[in-house]
Coordinates of C-alpha atoms in Angstrom, one line a residue:
M1 CA 0.0 0.0 0.0
V2 CA 1.3 3.4 -1.0
L3 CA -1.9 5.4 -0.7
P4 CA -3.0 6.8 2.7
E5 CA -5.9 5.3 4.6
G6 CA -9.2 6.9 3.6
F7 CA -8.1 7.5 0.0
A8 CA -11.3 7.0 -2.1
L9 CA -12.8 8.7 -5.1
P10 CA -16.3 10.2 -4.8
S11 CA -19.2 8.8 -6.8
L12 CA -19.4 9.6 -10.5
V13 CA -22.1 12.1 -9.8
Y14 CA -19.5 14.3 -8.0
L15 CA -16.3 13.0 -9.7
L16 CA -17.2 13.9 -13.3
P17 CA -18.3 17.5 -12.7
L18 CA -15.2 17.9 -10.4
L19 CA -12.9 16.7 -13.1
L20 CA -14.7 18.9 -15.7
A21 CA -14.2 21.9 -13.4
V22 CA -10.5 21.0 -12.9
G23 CA -10.0 20.6 -16.6
S24 CA -11.7 23.9 -17.4
V25 CA -9.8 25.9 -14.8
A26 CA -6.5 24.3 -15.9
W27 CA -7.2 25.0 -19.5
A28 CA -8.1 28.6 -18.8
L29 CA -4.9 29.1 -16.8
W30 CA -2.9 27.6 -19.6
R31 CA -4.5 29.9 -22.1
V32 CA -3.7 33.1 -20.2
K33 CA -0.3 31.8 -19.1
P34 CA 0.0 33.7 -15.8
T35 CA 3.3 34.7 -14.5
I36 CA 4.6 32.2 -11.9
S37 CA 7.1 33.8 -9.6
E38 CA 8.3 33.5 -6.1
R39 CA 5.5 35.8 -4.9
T40 CA 2.9 33.8 -6.8
V41 CA 3.8 30.5 -5.2
V42 CA 3.9 32.1 -1.7
A43 CA 0.5 33.6 -2.4
L44 CA -0.9 30.2 -3.1
A45 CA 0.3 28.9 0.3
P46 CA -2.9 30.0 2.2
W47 CA -4.9 27.8 -0.2
M48 CA -2.9 24.8 1.0
V49 CA -4.1 25.5 4.5
V50 CA -7.7 26.0 3.4
G51 CA -7.8 22.6 1.8
A52 CA -6.3 21.1 4.9
G53 CA -8.8 22.7 7.1
L54 CA -11.7 21.7 4.9
H55 CA -10.5 18.1 5.1
A56 CA -10.3 18.2 8.9
L57 CA -13.9 19.4 9.0
Y58 CA -14.9 16.6 6.7
Q59 CA -13.3 14.1 9.0
V60 CA -15.3 15.3 12.0
R61 CA -18.4 15.4 9.8
F62 CA -19.0 19.1 10.2
V63 CA -19.7 19.9 6.6
P64 CA -22.9 19.8 4.6
E65 CA -23.7 16.3 3.3
S66 CA -24.0 17.7 -0.2
L67 CA -20.4 19.0 -0.1
A68 CA -18.8 16.1 1.8
P69 CA -17.8 14.0 -1.3
L70 CA -15.8 17.0 -2.5
L71 CA -13.8 17.3 0.7
G72 CA -12.5 13.7 1.1
T73 CA -9.1 12.4 -0.1
P74 CA -8.1 13.1 -2.9
S75 CA -11.1 15.2 -4.0
V76 CA -10.4 18.0 -1.5
Y77 CA -7.1 18.8 -3.4
L78 CA -9.1 19.1 -6.7
T79 CA -11.8 21.2 -5.1
T80 CA -9.3 23.6 -3.6
F81 CA -7.5 23.9 -6.9
V82 CA -10.7 24.8 -8.7
V83 CA -11.6 27.5 -6.1
A84 CA -8.1 28.9 -6.0
G85 CA -7.8 28.7 -9.8
V86 CA -11.0 30.7 -10.2
V87 CA -9.7 33.4 -7.8
W88 CA -6.5 33.4 -9.8
L89 CA -8.3 33.9 -13.1
F90 CA -10.4 36.6 -11.6
S91 CA -7.4 38.5 -10.3
L92 CA -5.7 38.2 -13.7
R93 CA -8.7 39.8 -15.4
R94 CA -8.9 42.6 -13.0
R95 CA -5.3 43.8 -12.6
K96 CA -2.2 41.8 -13.3
N97 CA 0.0 43.7 -10.8
S98 CA -2.2 42.7 -7.9
V99 CA -2.4 39.0 -8.6
P100 CA -0.3 37.7 -5.7
Q101 CA -2.0 40.1 -3.3
T102 CA -5.4 39.0 -4.4
L103 CA -4.6 35.3 -4.2
A104 CA -3.0 35.7 -0.8
G105 CA -5.8 38.0 0.5
V106 CA -8.7 35.8 -0.5
G107 CA -6.8 32.7 0.6
T108 CA -6.2 34.3 4.0
A109 CA -9.8 35.3 4.4
A110 CA -10.8 31.7 3.5
I111 CA -8.4 30.4 6.2
L112 CA -10.0 32.6 8.8
L113 CA -13.4 31.4 7.8
V114 CA -12.4 27.7 7.9
V115 CA -10.5 28.1 11.2
A116 CA -13.5 29.9 12.8
V117 CA -15.8 27.1 11.8
A118 CA -13.4 24.5 13.2
L119 CA -13.0 26.4 16.5
W120 CA -16.8 26.7 16.7
Y121 CA -17.0 22.9 16.3
G122 CA -14.5 22.4 19.1
V123 CA -16.4 24.8 21.4
Q124 CA -19.7 23.2 20.6
N125 CA -18.4 19.7 21.3
D126 CA -16.2 20.7 24.3
S127 CA -13.2 19.2 22.4
L128 CA -11.2 22.3 21.8
R129 CA -7.6 21.8 22.9
L130 CA -5.1 24.3 21.6
F131 CA -1.9 23.7 23.8
W132 CA -0.2 20.9 21.8
P133 CA -1.1 22.3 18.4
F134 CA 0.4 25.6 19.5
V135 CA 3.6 23.8 20.8
A136 CA 3.9 22.0 17.5
L137 CA 3.6 25.2 15.5
V138 CA 6.2 27.0 17.6
V139 CA 8.7 24.1 17.4
A140 CA 8.1 23.9 13.6
V141 CA 8.9 27.7 13.3
V142 CA 12.1 27.3 15.4
L143 CA 13.3 24.3 13.4
T144 CA 12.6 26.2 10.1
G145 CA 14.6 29.1 11.4
L146 CA 17.5 26.9 12.3
L147 CA 17.4 25.1 9.0
W148 CA 17.2 28.3 7.0
A149 CA 20.1 29.8 8.9
G150 CA 22.1 26.7 8.2
T151 CA 21.2 27.0 4.5
Q152 CA 22.2 30.6 4.4
F153 CA 25.6 29.8 6.0
F154 CA 26.5 26.6 4.1
Y155 CA 24.7 27.2 0.8
P156 CA 24.2 30.9 0.5
H157 CA 23.4 30.7 -3.3
V158 CA 20.6 28.2 -2.5
A159 CA 19.0 30.6 -0.1
V160 CA 19.2 33.5 -2.5
I161 CA 17.8 31.5 -5.5
T162 CA 15.0 29.7 -3.7
G163 CA 14.1 32.6 -1.4
A164 CA 10.7 32.5 0.3
V165 CA 9.6 29.4 -1.5
G166 CA 12.6 27.6 0.0
V167 CA 11.6 28.8 3.4
L168 CA 8.0 27.7 2.8
T169 CA 9.2 24.2 1.8
L170 CA 11.2 23.8 4.9
F171 CA 8.4 25.2 7.1
G172 CA 5.8 22.9 5.5
H173 CA 7.7 19.8 6.2
A174 CA 8.8 20.9 9.6
L175 CA 5.1 21.5 10.5
D176 CA 4.1 18.1 9.1
S177 CA 6.8 16.2 10.8
V178 CA 6.5 17.9 14.2
S179 CA 2.7 17.8 14.3
T180 CA 2.9 14.1 13.3
A181 CA 5.4 13.4 16.2
V182 CA 3.1 15.2 18.6
G183 CA 0.1 13.3 17.4
I184 CA 1.9 9.9 17.7
D185 CA 3.9 10.5 20.9
V186 CA 1.5 12.7 22.9
L187 CA -2.0 12.6 21.6
N188 CA -2.2 9.0 20.6
F189 CA -3.2 9.6 17.0
G190 CA -2.3 7.2 14.2
E191 CA -0.5 7.8 10.9
R192 CA -2.5 7.3 7.7
T193 CA 0.4 7.4 5.2
P194 CA 2.1 4.0 4.7
V195 CA 5.6 5.4 4.1
S196 CA 5.5 7.6 7.2
R197 CA 4.0 4.8 9.2
A198 CA 6.9 2.5 8.2
I199 CA 9.4 5.1 9.5
L200 CA 7.5 5.3 12.8
E201 CA 7.3 1.6 13.1
F202 CA 11.1 1.3 12.6
A203 CA 11.6 3.9 15.3
E204 CA 9.6 1.7 17.7
L205 CA 12.3 -0.9 17.3
L206 CA 15.0 1.4 18.5
P207 CA 16.1 1.5 22.2
T208 CA 15.1 5.2 22.4
A209 CA 11.4 4.4 21.8
D210 CA 10.4 4.2 25.4
A211 CA 12.5 7.1 26.6
I212 CA 11.8 9.8 23.9
G213 CA 9.1 8.3 21.7
V214 CA 9.3 7.6 18.0
G215 CA 8.4 10.9 16.4
W216 CA 12.0 12.2 16.5
L217 CA 13.1 9.9 13.7
F218 CA 10.2 11.1 11.5
I219 CA 11.2 14.7 12.1
L220 CA 14.8 14.0 11.3
V221 CA 14.0 12.1 8.1
K222 CA 11.5 14.7 6.8
L223 CA 13.7 17.7 7.5
A224 CA 16.7 16.0 5.9
I225 CA 14.7 15.3 2.7
A226 CA 13.2 18.8 2.6
E227 CA 16.6 20.4 2.9
F228 CA 18.0 18.1 0.3
V229 CA 15.2 18.9 -2.1
V230 CA 15.6 22.7 -1.6
I231 CA 19.3 22.4 -2.4
L232 CA 18.6 20.1 -5.3
F233 CA 16.0 22.5 -6.8
A234 CA 18.2 25.6 -6.6
D235 CA 19.8 25.2 -10.0
Y236 CA 16.5 24.3 -11.6
V237 CA 14.9 27.4 -10.2
A238 CA 17.8 29.5 -11.5
D239 CA 17.5 28.0 -15.0
E240 CA 13.7 27.8 -15.3
P241 CA 12.2 30.1 -12.6
A242 CA 8.5 29.5 -13.4
E243 CA 8.7 25.7 -13.5
G244 CA 11.2 25.5 -10.7
Y245 CA 9.2 27.7 -8.3
L246 CA 6.0 25.9 -9.2
L247 CA 7.4 22.4 -8.6
L248 CA 9.1 23.5 -5.4
G249 CA 5.8 24.9 -4.3
V250 CA 4.2 21.5 -4.9
V251 CA 6.8 20.0 -2.6
A252 CA 6.0 22.6 0.0
A253 CA 2.3 21.8 -0.3
V254 CA 3.0 18.1 0.3
G255 CA 4.2 19.2 3.8
L256 CA 2.2 22.3 4.6
G257 CA -1.2 20.7 3.8
P258 CA -0.8 17.6 6.0
G259 CA 0.9 19.7 8.7
A260 CA -1.9 22.3 8.8
H261 CA -4.5 19.5 8.7
N262 CA -2.9 17.9 11.8
L263 CA -2.9 21.1 13.8
I264 CA -6.6 21.8 13.0
L265 CA -7.7 18.3 13.6
F266 CA -5.8 18.0 16.9
A267 CA -7.1 21.3 18.1
I268 CA -10.8 20.4 17.6
T269 CA -10.8 16.8 18.6
G270 CA -9.2 17.1 22.0

């Protein structure tokens, strides 16, 4: 098994219109050929969190039944792409110079809405617990700062070339790994992704498992891979900025999405 638990396509009644919407938005974006820069990718980051939050609400069944099939895995990624893509197209039609600001602004507003709904769920069900998600966020920020400082010292050209997208990539995977470790070692959550679960199971065999838990190995592996990818992508970003930033942004999303999902889910399920 390489797919996470819960991975299932919605029924054709939902899947076909969703795929049609994805294709239409992708085709429209391809036609207008929007500028993809460092700022554009960073402006898309809030949408990664929006999708994560919507999936967390789906998991606790706090979404309308009519929308639920669009918010499972993997349909939530496609749904989020469609909404973000429409906002992107709208901002391109209005004023090209404000595209990143519009993308980021609407995405941030969407985050506030999703988080407000999630917090309301937690309050209503007396399951709101913010301490450990806050700890995970702070630790992720600290680890990101240390990694980026190391990147600037040992690979200054990588830091200059990848810039904010490099920081976003490291932060996304720091957040994912730290939140997963907190979920496993402190909150007794499970891990749905087979590869991640294999790393955690291996850590259980080590003599450190009883003393400090198993999450530390997952953090170490994830951060090492993220740092390696940022360094690896630097030349590609320098040669092909649009493609390089976009692909590095996808790598960032693979970490930021699950990490944000963990924080929100942990916060509202006690």
